[in-house]
mmCIF file of C-alpha atoms in Angstrom:
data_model
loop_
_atom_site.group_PDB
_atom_site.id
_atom_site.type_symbol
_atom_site.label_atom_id
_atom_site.label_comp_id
_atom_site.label_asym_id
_atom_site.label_seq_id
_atom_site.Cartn_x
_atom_site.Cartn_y
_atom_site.Cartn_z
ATOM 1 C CA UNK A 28 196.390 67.132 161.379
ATOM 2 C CA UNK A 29 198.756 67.167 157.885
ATOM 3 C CA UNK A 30 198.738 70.979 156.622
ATOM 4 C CA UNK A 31 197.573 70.779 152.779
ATOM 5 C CA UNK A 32 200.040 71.838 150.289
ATOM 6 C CA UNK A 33 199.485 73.202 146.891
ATOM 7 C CA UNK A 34 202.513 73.492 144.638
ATOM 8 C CA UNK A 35 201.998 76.734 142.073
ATOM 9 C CA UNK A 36 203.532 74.994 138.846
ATOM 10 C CA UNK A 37 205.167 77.598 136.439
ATOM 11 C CA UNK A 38 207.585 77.830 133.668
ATOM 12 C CA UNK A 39 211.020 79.778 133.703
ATOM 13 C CA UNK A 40 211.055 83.128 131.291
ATOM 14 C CA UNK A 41 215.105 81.988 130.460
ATOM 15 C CA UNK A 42 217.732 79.972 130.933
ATOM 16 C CA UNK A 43 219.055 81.935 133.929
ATOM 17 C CA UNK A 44 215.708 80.807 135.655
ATOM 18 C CA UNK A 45 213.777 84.087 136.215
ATOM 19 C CA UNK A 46 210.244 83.925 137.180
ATOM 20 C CA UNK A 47 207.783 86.151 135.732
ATOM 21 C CA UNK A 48 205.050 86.498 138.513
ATOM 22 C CA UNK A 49 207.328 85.847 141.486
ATOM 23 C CA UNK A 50 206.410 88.793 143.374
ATOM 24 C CA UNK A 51 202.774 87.448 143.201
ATOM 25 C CA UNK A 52 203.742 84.002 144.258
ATOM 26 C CA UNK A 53 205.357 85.529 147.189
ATOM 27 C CA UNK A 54 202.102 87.233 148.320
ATOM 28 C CA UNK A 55 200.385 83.716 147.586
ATOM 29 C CA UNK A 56 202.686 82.258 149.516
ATOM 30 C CA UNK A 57 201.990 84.945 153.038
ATOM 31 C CA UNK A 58 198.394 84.327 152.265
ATOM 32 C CA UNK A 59 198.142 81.127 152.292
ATOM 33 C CA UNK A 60 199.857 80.265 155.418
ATOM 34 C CA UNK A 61 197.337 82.399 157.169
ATOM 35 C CA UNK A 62 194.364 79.971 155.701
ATOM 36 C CA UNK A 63 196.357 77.214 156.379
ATOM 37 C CA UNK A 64 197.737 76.169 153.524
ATOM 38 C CA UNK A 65 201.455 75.132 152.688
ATOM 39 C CA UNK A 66 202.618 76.737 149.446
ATOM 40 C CA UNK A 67 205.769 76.408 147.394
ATOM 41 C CA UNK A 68 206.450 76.997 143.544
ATOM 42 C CA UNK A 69 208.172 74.827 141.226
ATOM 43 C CA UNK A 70 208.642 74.424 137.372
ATOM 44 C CA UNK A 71 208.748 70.869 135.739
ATOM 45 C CA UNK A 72 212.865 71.344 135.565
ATOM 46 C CA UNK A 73 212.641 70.912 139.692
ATOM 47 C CA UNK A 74 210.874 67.754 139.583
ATOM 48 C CA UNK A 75 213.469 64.609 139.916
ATOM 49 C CA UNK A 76 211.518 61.540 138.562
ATOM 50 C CA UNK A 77 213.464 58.850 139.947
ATOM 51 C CA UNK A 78 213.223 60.238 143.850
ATOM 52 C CA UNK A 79 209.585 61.386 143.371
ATOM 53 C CA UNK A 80 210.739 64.723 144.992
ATOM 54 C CA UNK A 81 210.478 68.402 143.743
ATOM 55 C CA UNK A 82 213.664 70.651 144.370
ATOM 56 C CA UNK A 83 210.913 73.281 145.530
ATOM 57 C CA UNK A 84 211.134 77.470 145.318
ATOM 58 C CA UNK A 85 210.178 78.359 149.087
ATOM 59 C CA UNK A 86 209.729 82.016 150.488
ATOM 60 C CA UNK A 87 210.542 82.391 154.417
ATOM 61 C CA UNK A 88 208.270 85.973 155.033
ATOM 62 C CA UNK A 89 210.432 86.015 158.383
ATOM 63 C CA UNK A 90 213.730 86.888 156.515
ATOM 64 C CA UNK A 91 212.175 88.055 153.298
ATOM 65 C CA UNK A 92 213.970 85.680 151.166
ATOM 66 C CA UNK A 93 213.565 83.148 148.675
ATOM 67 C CA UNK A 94 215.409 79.529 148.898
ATOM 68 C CA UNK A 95 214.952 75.663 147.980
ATOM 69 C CA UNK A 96 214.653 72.376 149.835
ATOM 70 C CA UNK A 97 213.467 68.882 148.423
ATOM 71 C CA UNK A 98 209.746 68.497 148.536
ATOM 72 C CA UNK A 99 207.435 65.422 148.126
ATOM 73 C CA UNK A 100 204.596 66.276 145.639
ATOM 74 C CA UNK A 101 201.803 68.959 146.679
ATOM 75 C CA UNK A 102 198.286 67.781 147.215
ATOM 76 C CA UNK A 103 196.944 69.835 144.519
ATOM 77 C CA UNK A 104 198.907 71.570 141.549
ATOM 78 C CA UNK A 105 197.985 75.267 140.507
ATOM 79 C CA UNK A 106 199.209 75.357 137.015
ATOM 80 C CA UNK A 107 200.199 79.309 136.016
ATOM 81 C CA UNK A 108 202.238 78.157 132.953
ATOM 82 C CA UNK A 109 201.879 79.999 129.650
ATOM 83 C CA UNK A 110 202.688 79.282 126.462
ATOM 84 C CA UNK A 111 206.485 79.904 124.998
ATOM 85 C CA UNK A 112 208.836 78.366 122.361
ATOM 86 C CA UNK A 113 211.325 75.798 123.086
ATOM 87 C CA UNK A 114 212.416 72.980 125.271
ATOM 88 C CA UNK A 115 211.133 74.315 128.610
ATOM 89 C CA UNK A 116 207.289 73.670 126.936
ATOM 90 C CA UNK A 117 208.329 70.562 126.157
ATOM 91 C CA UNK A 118 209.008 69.351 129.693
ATOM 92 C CA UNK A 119 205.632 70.984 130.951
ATOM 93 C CA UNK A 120 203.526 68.964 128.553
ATOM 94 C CA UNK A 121 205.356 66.077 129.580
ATOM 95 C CA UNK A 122 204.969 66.436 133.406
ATOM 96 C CA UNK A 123 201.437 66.937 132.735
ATOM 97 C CA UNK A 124 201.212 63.682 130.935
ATOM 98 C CA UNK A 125 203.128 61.883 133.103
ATOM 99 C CA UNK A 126 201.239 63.350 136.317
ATOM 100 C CA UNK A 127 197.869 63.535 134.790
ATOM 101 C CA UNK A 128 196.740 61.556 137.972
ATOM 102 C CA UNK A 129 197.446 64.195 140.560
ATOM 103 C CA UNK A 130 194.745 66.811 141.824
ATOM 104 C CA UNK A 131 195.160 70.059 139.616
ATOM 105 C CA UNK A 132 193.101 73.391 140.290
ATOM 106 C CA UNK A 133 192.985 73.890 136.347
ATOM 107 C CA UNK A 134 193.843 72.213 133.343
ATOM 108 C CA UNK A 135 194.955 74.036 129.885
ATOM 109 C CA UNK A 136 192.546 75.501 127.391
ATOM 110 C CA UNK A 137 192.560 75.375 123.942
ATOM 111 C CA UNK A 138 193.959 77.440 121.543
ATOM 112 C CA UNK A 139 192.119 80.704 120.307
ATOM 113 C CA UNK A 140 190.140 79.503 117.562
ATOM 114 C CA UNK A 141 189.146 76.464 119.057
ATOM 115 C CA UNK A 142 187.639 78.067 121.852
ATOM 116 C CA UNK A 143 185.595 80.657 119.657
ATOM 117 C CA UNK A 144 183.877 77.459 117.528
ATOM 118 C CA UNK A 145 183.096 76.195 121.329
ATOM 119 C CA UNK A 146 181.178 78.964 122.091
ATOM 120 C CA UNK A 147 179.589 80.044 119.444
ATOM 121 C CA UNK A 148 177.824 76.570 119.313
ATOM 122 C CA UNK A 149 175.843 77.887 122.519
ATOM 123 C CA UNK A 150 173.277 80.864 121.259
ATOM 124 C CA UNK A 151 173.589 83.039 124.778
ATOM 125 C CA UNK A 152 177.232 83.058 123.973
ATOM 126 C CA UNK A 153 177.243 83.689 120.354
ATOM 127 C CA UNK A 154 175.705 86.921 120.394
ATOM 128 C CA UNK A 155 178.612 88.423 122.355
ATOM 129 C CA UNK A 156 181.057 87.030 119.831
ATOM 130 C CA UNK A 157 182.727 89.175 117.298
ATOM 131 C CA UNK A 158 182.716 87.714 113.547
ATOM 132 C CA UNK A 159 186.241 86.068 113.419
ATOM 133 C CA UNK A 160 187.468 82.812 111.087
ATOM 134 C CA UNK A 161 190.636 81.143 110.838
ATOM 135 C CA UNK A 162 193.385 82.478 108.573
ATOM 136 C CA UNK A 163 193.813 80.864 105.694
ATOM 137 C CA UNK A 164 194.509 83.625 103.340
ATOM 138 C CA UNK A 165 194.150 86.934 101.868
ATOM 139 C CA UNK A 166 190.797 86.416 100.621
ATOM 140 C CA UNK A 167 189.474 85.926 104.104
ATOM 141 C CA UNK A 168 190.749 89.223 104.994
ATOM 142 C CA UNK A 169 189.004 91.079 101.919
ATOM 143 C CA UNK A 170 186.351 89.230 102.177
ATOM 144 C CA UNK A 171 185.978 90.512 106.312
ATOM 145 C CA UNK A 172 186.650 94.037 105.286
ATOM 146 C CA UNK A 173 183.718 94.083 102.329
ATOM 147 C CA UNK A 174 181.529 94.337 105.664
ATOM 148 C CA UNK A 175 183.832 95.850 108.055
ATOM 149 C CA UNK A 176 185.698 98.741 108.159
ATOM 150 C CA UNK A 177 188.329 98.016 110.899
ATOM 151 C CA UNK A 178 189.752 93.871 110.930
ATOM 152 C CA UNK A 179 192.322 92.406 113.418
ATOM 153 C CA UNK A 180 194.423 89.565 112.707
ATOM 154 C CA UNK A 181 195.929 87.625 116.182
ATOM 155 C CA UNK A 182 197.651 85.002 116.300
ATOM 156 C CA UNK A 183 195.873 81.531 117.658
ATOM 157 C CA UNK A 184 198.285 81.197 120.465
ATOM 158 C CA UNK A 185 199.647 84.679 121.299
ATOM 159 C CA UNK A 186 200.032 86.505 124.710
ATOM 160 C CA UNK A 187 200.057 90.000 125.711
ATOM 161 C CA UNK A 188 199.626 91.869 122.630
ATOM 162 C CA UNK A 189 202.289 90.160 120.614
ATOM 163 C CA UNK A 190 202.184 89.761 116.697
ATOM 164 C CA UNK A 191 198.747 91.448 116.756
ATOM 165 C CA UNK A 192 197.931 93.517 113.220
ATOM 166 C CA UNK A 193 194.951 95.839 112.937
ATOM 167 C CA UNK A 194 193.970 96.973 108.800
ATOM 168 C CA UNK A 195 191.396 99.848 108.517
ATOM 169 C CA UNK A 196 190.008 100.366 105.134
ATOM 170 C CA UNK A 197 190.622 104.064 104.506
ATOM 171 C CA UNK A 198 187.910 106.160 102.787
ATOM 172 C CA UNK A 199 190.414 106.826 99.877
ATOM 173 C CA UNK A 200 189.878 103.732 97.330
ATOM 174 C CA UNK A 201 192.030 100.898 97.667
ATOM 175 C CA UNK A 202 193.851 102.353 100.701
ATOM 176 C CA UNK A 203 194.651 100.665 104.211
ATOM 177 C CA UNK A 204 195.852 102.006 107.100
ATOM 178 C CA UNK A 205 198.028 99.053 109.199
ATOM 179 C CA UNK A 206 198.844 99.526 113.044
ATOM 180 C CA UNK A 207 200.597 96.246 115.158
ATOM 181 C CA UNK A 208 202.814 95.051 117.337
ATOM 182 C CA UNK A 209 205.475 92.242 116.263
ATOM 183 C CA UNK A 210 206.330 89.322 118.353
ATOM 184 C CA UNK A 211 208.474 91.426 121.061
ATOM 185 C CA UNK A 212 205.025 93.328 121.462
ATOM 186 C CA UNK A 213 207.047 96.523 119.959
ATOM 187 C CA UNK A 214 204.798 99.050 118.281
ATOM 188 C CA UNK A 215 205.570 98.723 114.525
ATOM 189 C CA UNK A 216 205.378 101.961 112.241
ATOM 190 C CA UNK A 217 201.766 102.436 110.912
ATOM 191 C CA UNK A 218 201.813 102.271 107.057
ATOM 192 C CA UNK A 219 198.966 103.614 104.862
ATOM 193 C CA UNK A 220 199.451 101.084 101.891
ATOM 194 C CA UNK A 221 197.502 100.128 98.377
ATOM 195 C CA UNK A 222 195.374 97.261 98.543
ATOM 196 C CA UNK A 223 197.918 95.504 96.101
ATOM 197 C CA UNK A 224 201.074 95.744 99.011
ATOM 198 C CA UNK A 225 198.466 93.974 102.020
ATOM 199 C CA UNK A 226 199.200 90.530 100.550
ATOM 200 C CA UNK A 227 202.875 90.650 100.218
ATOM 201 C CA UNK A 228 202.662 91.872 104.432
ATOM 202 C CA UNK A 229 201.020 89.707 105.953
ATOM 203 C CA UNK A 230 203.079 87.045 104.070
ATOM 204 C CA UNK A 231 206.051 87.745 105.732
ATOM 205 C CA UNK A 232 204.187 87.112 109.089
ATOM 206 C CA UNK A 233 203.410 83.874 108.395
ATOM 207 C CA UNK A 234 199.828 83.775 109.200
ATOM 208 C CA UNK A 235 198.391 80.874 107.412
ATOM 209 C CA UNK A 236 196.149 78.602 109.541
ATOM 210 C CA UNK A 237 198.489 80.536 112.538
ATOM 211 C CA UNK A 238 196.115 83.716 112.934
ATOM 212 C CA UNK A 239 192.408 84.822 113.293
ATOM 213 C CA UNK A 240 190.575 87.362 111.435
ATOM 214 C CA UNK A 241 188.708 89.011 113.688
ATOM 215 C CA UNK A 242 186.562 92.296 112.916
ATOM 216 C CA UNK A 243 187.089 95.374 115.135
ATOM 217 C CA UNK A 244 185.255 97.009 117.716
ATOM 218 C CA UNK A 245 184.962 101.018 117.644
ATOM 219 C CA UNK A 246 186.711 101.479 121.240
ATOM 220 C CA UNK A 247 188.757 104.566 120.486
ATOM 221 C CA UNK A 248 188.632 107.253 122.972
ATOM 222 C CA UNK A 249 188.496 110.669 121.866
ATOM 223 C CA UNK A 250 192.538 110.923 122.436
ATOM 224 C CA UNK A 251 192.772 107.665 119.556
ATOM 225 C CA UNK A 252 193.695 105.414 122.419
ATOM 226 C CA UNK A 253 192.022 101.746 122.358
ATOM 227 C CA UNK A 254 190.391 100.373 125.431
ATOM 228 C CA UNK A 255 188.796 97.402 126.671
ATOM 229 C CA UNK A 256 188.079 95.494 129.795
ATOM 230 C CA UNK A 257 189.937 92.636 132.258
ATOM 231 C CA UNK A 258 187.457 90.567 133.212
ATOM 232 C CA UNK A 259 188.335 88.096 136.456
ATOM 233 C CA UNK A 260 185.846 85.791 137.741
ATOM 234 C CA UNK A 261 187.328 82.544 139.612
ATOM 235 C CA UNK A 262 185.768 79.702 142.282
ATOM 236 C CA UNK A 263 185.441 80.986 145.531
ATOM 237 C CA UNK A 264 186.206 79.044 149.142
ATOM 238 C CA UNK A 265 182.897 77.009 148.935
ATOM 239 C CA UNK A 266 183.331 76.186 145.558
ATOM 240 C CA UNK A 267 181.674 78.279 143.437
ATOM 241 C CA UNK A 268 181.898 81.028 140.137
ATOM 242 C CA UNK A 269 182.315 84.517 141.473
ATOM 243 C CA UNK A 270 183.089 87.703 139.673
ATOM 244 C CA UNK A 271 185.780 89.069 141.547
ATOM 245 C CA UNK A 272 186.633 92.250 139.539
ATOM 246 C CA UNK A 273 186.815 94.312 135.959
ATOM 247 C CA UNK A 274 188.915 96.921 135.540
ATOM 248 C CA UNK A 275 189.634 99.165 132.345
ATOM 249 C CA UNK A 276 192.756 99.206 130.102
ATOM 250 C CA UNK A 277 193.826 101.823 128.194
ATOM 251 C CA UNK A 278 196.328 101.381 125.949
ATOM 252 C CA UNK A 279 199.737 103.405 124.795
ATOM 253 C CA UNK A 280 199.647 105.866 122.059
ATOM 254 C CA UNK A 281 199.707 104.312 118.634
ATOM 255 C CA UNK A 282 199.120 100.863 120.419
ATOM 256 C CA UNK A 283 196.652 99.094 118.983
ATOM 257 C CA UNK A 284 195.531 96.856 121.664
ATOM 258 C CA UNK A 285 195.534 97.863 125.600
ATOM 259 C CA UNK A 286 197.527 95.274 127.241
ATOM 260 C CA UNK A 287 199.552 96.455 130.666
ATOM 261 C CA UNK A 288 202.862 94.658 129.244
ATOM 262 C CA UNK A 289 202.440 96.651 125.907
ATOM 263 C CA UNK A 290 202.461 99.785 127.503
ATOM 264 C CA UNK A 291 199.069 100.713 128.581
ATOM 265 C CA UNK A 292 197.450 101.073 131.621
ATOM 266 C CA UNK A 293 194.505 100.412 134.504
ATOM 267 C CA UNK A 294 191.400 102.572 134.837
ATOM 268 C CA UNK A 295 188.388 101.990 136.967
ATOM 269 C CA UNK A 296 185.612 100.519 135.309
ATOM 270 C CA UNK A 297 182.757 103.285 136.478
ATOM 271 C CA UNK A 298 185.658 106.090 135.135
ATOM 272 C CA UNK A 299 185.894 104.859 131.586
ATOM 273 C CA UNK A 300 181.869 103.602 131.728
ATOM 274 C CA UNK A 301 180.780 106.972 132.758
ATOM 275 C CA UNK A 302 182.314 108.607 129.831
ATOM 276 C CA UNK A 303 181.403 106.359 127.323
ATOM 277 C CA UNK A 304 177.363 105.572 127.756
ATOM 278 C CA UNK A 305 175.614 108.484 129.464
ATOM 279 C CA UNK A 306 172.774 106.476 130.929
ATOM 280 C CA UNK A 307 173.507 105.063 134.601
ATOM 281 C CA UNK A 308 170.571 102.523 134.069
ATOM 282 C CA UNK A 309 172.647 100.975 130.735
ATOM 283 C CA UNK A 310 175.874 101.202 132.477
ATOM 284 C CA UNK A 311 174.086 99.216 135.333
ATOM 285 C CA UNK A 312 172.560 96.588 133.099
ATOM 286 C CA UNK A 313 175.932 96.731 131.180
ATOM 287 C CA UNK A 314 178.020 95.552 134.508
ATOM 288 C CA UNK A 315 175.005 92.908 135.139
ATOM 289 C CA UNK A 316 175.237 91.627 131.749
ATOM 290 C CA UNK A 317 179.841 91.411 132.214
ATOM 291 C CA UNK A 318 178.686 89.339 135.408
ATOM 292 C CA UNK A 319 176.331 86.733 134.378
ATOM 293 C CA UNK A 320 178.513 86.362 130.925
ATOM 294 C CA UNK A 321 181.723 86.066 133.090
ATOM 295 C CA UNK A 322 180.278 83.349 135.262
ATOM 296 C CA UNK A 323 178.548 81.416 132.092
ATOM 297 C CA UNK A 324 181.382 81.015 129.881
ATOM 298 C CA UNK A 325 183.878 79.953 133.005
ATOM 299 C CA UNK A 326 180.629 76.976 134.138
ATOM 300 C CA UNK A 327 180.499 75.862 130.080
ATOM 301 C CA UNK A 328 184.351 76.126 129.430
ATOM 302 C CA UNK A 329 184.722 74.113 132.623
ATOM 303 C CA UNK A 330 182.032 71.617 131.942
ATOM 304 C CA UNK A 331 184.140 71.179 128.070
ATOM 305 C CA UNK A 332 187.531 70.674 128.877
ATOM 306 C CA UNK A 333 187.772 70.169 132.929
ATOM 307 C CA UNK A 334 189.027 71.909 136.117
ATOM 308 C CA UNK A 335 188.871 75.094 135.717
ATOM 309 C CA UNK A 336 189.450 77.528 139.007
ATOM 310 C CA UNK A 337 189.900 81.204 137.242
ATOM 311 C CA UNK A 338 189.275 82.781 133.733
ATOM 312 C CA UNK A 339 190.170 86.380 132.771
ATOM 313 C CA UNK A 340 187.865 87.721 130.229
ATOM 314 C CA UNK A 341 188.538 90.562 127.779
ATOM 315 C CA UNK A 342 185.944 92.295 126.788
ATOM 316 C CA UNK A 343 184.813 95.191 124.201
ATOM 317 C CA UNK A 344 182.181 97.358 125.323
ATOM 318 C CA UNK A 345 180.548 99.888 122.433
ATOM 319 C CA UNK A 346 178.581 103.013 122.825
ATOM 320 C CA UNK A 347 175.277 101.531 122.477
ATOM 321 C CA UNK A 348 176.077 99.252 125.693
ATOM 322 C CA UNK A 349 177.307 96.135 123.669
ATOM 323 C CA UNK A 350 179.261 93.503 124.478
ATOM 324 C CA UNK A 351 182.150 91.906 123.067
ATOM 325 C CA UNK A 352 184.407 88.950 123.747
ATOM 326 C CA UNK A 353 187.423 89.338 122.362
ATOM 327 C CA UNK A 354 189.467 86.664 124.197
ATOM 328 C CA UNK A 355 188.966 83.981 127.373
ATOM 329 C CA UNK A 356 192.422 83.820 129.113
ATOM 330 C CA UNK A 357 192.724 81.010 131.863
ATOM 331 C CA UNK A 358 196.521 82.269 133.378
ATOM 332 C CA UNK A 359 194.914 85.810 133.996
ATOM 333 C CA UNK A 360 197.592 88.056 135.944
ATOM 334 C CA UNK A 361 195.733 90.304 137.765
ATOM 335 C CA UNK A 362 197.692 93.723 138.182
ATOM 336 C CA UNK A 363 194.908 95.755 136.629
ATOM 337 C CA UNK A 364 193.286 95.631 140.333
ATOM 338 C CA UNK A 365 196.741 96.846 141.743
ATOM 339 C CA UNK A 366 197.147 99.713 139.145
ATOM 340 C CA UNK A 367 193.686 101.251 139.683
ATOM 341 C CA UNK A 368 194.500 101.567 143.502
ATOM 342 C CA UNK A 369 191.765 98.737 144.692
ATOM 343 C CA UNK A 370 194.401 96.716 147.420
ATOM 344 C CA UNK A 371 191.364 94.676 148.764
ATOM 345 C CA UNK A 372 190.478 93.744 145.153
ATOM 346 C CA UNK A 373 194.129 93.102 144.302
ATOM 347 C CA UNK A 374 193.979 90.995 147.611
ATOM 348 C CA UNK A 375 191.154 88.822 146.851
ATOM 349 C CA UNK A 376 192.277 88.175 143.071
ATOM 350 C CA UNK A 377 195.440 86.969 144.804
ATOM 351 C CA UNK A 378 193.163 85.101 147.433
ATOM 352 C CA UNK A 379 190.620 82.914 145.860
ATOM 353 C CA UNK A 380 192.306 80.469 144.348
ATOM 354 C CA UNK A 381 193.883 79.669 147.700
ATOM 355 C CA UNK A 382 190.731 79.609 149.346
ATOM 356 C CA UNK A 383 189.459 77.430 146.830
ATOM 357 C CA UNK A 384 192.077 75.442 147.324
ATOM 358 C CA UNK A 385 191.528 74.712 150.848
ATOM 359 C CA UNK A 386 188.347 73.852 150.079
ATOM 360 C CA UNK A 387 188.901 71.416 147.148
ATOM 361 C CA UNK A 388 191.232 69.584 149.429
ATOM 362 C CA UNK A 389 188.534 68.971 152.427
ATOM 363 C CA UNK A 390 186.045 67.904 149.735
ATOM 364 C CA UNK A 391 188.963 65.627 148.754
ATOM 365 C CA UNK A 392 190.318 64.627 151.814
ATOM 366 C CA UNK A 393 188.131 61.630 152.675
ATOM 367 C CA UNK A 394 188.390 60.137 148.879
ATOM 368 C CA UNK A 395 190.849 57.220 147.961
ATOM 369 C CA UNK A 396 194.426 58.862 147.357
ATOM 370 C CA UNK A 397 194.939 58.401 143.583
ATOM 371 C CA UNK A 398 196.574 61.829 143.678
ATOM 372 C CA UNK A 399 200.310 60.332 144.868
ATOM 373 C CA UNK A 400 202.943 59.869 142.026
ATOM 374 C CA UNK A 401 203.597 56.398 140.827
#
């Protein structure tokens, strides 16, 4: 009986062909051989056309070392790619063009702003929305902070924490106070500025139709540090939305959003819940209300734009128990489970989409094979 094979399809950080989650394909890779399932990694530079072969990344768990050989084309295709400039981009949305016909676990989202107007058409999503509109100009960020004190401004397609700006309106007239991160996620020097300078700043970021406005959520901790929470629900082995974890990020001092790459790090849900809403009923009905929102927007995003297998959610959660979501992510890493010490959480982030996996490809099985390149 043929051992399935799913090929985890990723993107190379450089030219000298460094991985970014290669330790976690590794552990992919031990796990799924003990459910069964053949696993390699490749990038759309490894695929030869002409042969119909993939130079594939292989890890032998016997000798603890990486190597190659020349593989035919997985069953299914577990696409971790994010986005980055250049020509390496370029080839992935070509191989998914060209290979649209083969079995993927999950297909790309949409960009930031598109998936906000998606969601906020359906009412049991909107109320967890914060206000946000597109970026068109300065106006839209005066007009924002006429009715809220504390505004964002993100860019549409941007990854951990980078290019991120956050403008409080001070209580001393026409004075803002501007934290943010630039584009290598490096903490830029807060500013307290006239009203008249904002313009001229955000300018020379080159925002326009590029960014959101998005209004802030009161998260700081009584030591000024933001938090919010990494949300991770993804199909289980029979096929099905599960939450499989939320964990708490804290971020660095100064940093004005909590990601783990920016500097910040994990906390246990319950730790962080427990000091911010007193009542273990609310935190209860808080952690109920995560779940079912988790598991709703992954079933409608799914239903919108196709397979989906995991979604990491990030969330805002205020005093008064209320919930926030600040961002859908559908290449979630999962080292928040790592950091706050859960290994069997860690283990089953790692797990599920292999299990999954092994399921998709039974249902599959008996179907005509369309899923062979041509």
């Amino acid at each position: 009986m043929p051992v399935p094979v799913l090929g985890i399809l990723t993107l190379y950080l450089n030219d000298k062909k460094v991985l970014e989650e290669k330790a976690v394909y590794q552990k992919m890779i031990i796990e799924g051989r003990k459910i069964g399932l053949d696993v390699y990694v490749f990038t759309p530079m490894d695929v030869n056309d002409s042969k119909r072969r993939i130079f594939a990344m292989e890890y032998d768990a016997k000798k603890g070392t990486w190597g190659r050989s020349w593989r035919h084309f997985p069953d299914m295709i577990y696409d971790r790619c994010r986005i980055q400039k250049g020509y390496r981009f370029s080839q992935l949305i070509e191989f998914r063009r060209r290979y649209s016909h083969l079995l993927f676990l999950n297909r790309p989202l949409r960009n930031k702003w598109t998936i906000y107007e998606v969601l906020s058409r359906r009412p049991e999503f909107r109320k967890y929305l914060p206000e946000t509109h597109l970026y068109h100009g300065l106006s839209d960020v005066h007009q924002m902070m006429k009715k809220k004190p504390v505004v964002y401004l993100k860019p549409i397609n941007g990854t951990g924490g980078r290019g991120i700006l956050r403008v409080e309106r001070l209580k001393e007239r026409h004075q803002y106070y501007i934290q943010g991160r630039n584009q290598e996620r490096k903490i830029i020097t807060p500013q307290k500025i006239h009203t008249s300078r904002l313009g001229a700043i955000l300018n020379s970021w080159h925002m326009k139709e590029r960014y959101l406005v998005q209004e802030g959520i009161p998260v700081d901790l009584p030591d000024g540090r933001v938090h919010d929470y990494r949300m991770l629900v993804q199909k289980n082995g029979e096929g099905y939305w599960q939450l499989t974890g939320i964990a708490g990020r804290v971020g660095a001092p100064r940093s004005v959003t909590s990601n783990l790459h920016g500097g910040g790090h994990a906390v246990s849900m319950n730790v962080i819940l427990e000091k911010w809403i007193d009542n273990e009923e609310n935190r209860a009905k808080v952690r109920r209300n995560c779940e079912e929102l988790g598991i709703g927007v992954a079933a409608y995003l799914e239903r919108q734009y196709g397979a989906l297998c995991e979604l990491a959610l990030d969330l805002a959660i205020n005093r008064k128990g209320e919930i926030y979501l600040l961002e859908v992510n559908p290449k979630p890493a999962r080292e928040v489970f790592s950091q706050i010490g859960d290994a069997e959480l860690y283990r089953q982030a790692i797990v599920r989409p292999l299990e999954y996996a092994a399921w998709l490809y039974n249902q599959k099985k008996e179907a005509p094979k369309t899923n062979q390149p041509q």
